PDB file of C-alpha atoms in Angstrom:
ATOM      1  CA  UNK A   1      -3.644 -55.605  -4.578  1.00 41.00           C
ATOM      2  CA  UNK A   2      -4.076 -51.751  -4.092  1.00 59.00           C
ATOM      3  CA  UNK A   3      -4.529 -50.186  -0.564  1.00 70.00           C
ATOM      4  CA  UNK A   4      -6.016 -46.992   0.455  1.00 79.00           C
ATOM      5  CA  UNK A   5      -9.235 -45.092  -0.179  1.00 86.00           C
ATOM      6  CA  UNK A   6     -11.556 -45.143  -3.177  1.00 88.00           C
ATOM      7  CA  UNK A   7     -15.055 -43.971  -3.749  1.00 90.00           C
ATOM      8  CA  UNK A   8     -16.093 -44.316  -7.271  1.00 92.00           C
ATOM      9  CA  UNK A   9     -18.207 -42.459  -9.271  1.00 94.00           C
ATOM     10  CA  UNK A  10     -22.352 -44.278  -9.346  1.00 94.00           C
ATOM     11  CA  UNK A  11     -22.220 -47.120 -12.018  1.00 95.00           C
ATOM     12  CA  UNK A  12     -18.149 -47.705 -11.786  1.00 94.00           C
ATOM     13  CA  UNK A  13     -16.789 -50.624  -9.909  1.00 92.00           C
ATOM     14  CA  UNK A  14     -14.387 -49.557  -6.803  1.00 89.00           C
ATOM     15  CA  UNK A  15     -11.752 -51.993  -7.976  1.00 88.00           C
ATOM     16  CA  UNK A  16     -11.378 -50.356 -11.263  1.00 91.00           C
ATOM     17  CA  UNK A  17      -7.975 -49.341 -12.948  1.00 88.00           C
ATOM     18  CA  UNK A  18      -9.217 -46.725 -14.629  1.00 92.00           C
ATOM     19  CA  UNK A  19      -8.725 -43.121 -12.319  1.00 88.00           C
ATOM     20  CA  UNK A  20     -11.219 -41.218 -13.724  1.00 91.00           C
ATOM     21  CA  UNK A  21     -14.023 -43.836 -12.194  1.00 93.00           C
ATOM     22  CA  UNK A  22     -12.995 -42.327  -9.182  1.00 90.00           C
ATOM     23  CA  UNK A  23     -14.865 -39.074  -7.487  1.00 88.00           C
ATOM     24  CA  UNK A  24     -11.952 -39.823  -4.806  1.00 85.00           C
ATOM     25  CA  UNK A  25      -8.697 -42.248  -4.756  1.00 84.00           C
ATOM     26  CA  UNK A  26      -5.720 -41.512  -2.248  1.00 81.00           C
ATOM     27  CA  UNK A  27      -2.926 -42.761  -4.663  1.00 82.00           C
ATOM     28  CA  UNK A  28      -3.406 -38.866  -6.595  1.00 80.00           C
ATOM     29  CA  UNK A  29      -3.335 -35.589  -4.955  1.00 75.00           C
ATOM     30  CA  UNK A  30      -6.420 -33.928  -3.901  1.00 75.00           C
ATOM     31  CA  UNK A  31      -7.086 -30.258  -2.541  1.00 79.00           C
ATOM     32  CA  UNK A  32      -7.158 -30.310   1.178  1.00 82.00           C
ATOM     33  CA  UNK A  33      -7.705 -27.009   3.502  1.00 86.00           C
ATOM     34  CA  UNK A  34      -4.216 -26.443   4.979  1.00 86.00           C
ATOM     35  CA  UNK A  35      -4.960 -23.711   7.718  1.00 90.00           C
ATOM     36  CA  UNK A  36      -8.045 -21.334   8.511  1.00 94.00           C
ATOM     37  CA  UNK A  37      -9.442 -18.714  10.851  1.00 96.00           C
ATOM     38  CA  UNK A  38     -10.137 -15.392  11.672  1.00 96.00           C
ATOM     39  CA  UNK A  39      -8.761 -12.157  12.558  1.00 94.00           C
ATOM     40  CA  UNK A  40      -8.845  -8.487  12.338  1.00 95.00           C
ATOM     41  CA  UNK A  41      -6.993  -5.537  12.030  1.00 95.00           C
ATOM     42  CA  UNK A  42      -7.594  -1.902  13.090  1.00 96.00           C
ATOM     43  CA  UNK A  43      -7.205   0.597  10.531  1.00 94.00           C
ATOM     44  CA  UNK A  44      -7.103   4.789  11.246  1.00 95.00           C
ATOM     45  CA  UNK A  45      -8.682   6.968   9.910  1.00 94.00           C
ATOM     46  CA  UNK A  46      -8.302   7.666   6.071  1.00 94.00           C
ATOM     47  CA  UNK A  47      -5.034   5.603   5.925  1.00 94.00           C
ATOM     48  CA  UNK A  48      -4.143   2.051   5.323  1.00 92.00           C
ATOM     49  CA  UNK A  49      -2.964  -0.914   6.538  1.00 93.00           C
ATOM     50  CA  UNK A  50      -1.797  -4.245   6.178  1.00 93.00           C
ATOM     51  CA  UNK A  51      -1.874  -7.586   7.463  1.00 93.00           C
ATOM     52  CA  UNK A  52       0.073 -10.722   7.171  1.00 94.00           C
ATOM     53  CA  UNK A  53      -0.910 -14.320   7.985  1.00 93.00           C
ATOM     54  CA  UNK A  54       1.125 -16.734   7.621  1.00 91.00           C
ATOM     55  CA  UNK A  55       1.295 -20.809   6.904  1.00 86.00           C
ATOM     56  CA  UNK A  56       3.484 -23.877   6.665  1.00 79.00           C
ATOM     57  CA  UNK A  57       3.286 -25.470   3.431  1.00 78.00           C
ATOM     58  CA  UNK A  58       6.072 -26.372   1.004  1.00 75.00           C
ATOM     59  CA  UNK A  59       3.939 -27.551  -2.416  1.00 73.00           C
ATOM     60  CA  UNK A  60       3.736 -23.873  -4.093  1.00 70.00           C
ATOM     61  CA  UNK A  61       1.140 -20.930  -3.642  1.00 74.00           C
ATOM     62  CA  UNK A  62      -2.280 -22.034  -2.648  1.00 85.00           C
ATOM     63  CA  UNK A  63      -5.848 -20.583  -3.034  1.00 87.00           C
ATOM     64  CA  UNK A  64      -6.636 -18.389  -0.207  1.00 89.00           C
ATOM     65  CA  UNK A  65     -10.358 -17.230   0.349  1.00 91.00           C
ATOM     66  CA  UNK A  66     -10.866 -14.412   2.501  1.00 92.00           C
ATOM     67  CA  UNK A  67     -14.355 -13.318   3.805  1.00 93.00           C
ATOM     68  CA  UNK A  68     -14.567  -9.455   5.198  1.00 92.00           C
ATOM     69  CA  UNK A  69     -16.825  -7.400   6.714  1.00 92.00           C
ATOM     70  CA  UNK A  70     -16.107  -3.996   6.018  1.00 88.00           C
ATOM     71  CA  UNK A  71     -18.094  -2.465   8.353  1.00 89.00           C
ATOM     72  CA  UNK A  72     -18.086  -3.353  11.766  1.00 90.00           C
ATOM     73  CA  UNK A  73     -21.288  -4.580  12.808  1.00 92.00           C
ATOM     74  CA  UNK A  74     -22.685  -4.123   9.660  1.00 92.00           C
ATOM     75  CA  UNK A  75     -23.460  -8.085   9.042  1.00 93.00           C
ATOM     76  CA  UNK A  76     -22.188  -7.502   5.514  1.00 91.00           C
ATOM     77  CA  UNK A  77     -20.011 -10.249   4.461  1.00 93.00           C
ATOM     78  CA  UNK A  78     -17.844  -9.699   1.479  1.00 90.00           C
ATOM     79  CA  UNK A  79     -15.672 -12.515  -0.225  1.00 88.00           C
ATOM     80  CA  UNK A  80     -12.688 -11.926  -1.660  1.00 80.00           C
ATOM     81  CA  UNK A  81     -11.327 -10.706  -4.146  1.00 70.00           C
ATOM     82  CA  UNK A  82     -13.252  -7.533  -4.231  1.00 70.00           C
ATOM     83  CA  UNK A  83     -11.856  -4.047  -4.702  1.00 68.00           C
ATOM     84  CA  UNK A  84     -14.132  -0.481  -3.603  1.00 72.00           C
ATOM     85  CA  UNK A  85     -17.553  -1.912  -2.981  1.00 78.00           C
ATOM     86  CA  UNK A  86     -20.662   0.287  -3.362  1.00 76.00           C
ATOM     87  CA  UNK A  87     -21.665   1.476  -0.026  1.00 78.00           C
ATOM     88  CA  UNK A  88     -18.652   0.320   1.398  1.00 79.00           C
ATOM     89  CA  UNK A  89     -15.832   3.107   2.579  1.00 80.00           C
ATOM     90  CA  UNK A  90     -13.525   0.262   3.266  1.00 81.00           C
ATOM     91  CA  UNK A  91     -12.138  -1.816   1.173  1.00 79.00           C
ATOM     92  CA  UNK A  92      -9.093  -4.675   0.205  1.00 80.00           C
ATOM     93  CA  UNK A  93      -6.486  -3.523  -2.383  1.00 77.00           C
ATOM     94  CA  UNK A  94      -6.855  -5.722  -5.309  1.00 69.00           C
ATOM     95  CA  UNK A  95      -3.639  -4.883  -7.152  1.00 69.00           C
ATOM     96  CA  UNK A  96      -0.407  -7.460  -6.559  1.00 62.00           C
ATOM     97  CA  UNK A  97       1.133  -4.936  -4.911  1.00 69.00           C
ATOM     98  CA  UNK A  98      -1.546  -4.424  -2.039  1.00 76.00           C
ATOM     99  CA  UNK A  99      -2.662  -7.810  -1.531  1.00 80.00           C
ATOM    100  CA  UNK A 100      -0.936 -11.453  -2.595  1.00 83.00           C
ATOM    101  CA  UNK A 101      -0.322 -14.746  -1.716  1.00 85.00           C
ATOM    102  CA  UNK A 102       3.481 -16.090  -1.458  1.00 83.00           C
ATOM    103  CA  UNK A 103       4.479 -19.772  -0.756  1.00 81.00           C
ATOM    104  CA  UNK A 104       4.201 -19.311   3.114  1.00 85.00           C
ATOM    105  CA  UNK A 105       2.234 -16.315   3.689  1.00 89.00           C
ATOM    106  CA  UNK A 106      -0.415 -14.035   2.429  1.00 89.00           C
ATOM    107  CA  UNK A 107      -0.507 -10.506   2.708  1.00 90.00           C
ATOM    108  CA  UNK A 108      -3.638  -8.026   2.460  1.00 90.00           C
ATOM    109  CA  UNK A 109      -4.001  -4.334   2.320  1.00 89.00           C
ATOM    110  CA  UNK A 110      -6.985  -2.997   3.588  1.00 90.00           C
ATOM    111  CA  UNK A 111      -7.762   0.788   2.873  1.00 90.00           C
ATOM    112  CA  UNK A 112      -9.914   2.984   5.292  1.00 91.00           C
ATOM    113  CA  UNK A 113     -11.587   6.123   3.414  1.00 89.00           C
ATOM    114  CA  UNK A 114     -13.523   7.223   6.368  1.00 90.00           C
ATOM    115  CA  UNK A 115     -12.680  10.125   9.020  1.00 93.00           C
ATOM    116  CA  UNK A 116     -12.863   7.157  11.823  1.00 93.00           C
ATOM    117  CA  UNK A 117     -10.860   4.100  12.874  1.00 95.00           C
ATOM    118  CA  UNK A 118     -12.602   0.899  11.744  1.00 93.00           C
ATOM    119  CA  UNK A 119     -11.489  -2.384  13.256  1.00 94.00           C
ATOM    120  CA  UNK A 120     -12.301  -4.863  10.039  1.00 93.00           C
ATOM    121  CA  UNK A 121     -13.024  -8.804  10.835  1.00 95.00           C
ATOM    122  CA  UNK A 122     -12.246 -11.325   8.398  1.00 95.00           C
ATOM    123  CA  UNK A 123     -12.099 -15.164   8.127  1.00 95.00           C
ATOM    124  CA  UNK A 124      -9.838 -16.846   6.156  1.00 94.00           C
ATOM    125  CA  UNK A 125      -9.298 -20.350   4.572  1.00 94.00           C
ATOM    126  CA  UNK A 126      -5.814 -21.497   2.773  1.00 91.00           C
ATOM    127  CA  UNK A 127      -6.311 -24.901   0.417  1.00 89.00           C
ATOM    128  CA  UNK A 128      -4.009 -26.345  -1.710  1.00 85.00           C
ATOM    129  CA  UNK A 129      -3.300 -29.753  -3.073  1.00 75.00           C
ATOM    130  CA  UNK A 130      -1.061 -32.066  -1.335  1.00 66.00           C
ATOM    131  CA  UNK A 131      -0.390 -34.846  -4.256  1.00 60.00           C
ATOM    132  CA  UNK A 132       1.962 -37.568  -3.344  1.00 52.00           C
TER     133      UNK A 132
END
């Protein structure tokens, strides 16, 4: 007899053999959200900066989605990855060197072409699968 939990897909029996009659079964690895939240970081004037979040996960580099907005106030919400954004003066570096993920950290660089400091919000959410 198998334990744990199963949801199968409409028409397929729960106590089938068969995995892929299965939208979910806890004997194979799934993609779970391993950390999220929010920060910011101040940036000066027509410089750059960068920030570094880090997490506690030992099964390889996971996804990490990043929503900005670039402009204070602004309402604009910009997911990631995105490089110079029309309208925008702020932006995320998009090459590997500015921005990356590692296997217990990420790491983004966030350029300011404006002659003022900008303090730029930004959620974040790290997933990753977590097979047995």
């Amino acid at each position: 007899m198998s334990y744990g939990i199963k949801v199968s897909k409409p028409g397929k029996d729960v106590s089938s053999t068969t995995v892929t009659d299965f939208v979910l079964h806890s004997d194979y690895g799934t993609i779970k959200f391993l950390k999220w939240g929010a920060g910011s970081k101040t940036v000066e004037a027509s410089t750059s900066t960068t920030d570094t979040v880090s997490f506690s996960w030992s099964g390889g580099k996971p996804l990490v989605m990043i929503y900005a907005e670039l402009t204070p106030g602004s309402g604009r919400w910009y997911a990631s990855p995105f490089g110079s954004i029309s309208g925008e003066d702020t932006y995320f570096g998009s090459s590997l060197d500015d921005s990356y993920v590692g296997n217990v950290d990420f790491v983004i660089k966030i350029y300011n072409n404006t002659a003022s400091s900008k303090t730029i919000s930004y959620y974040y959410f790290v997933v990753g699968e977590t097979g047995k």
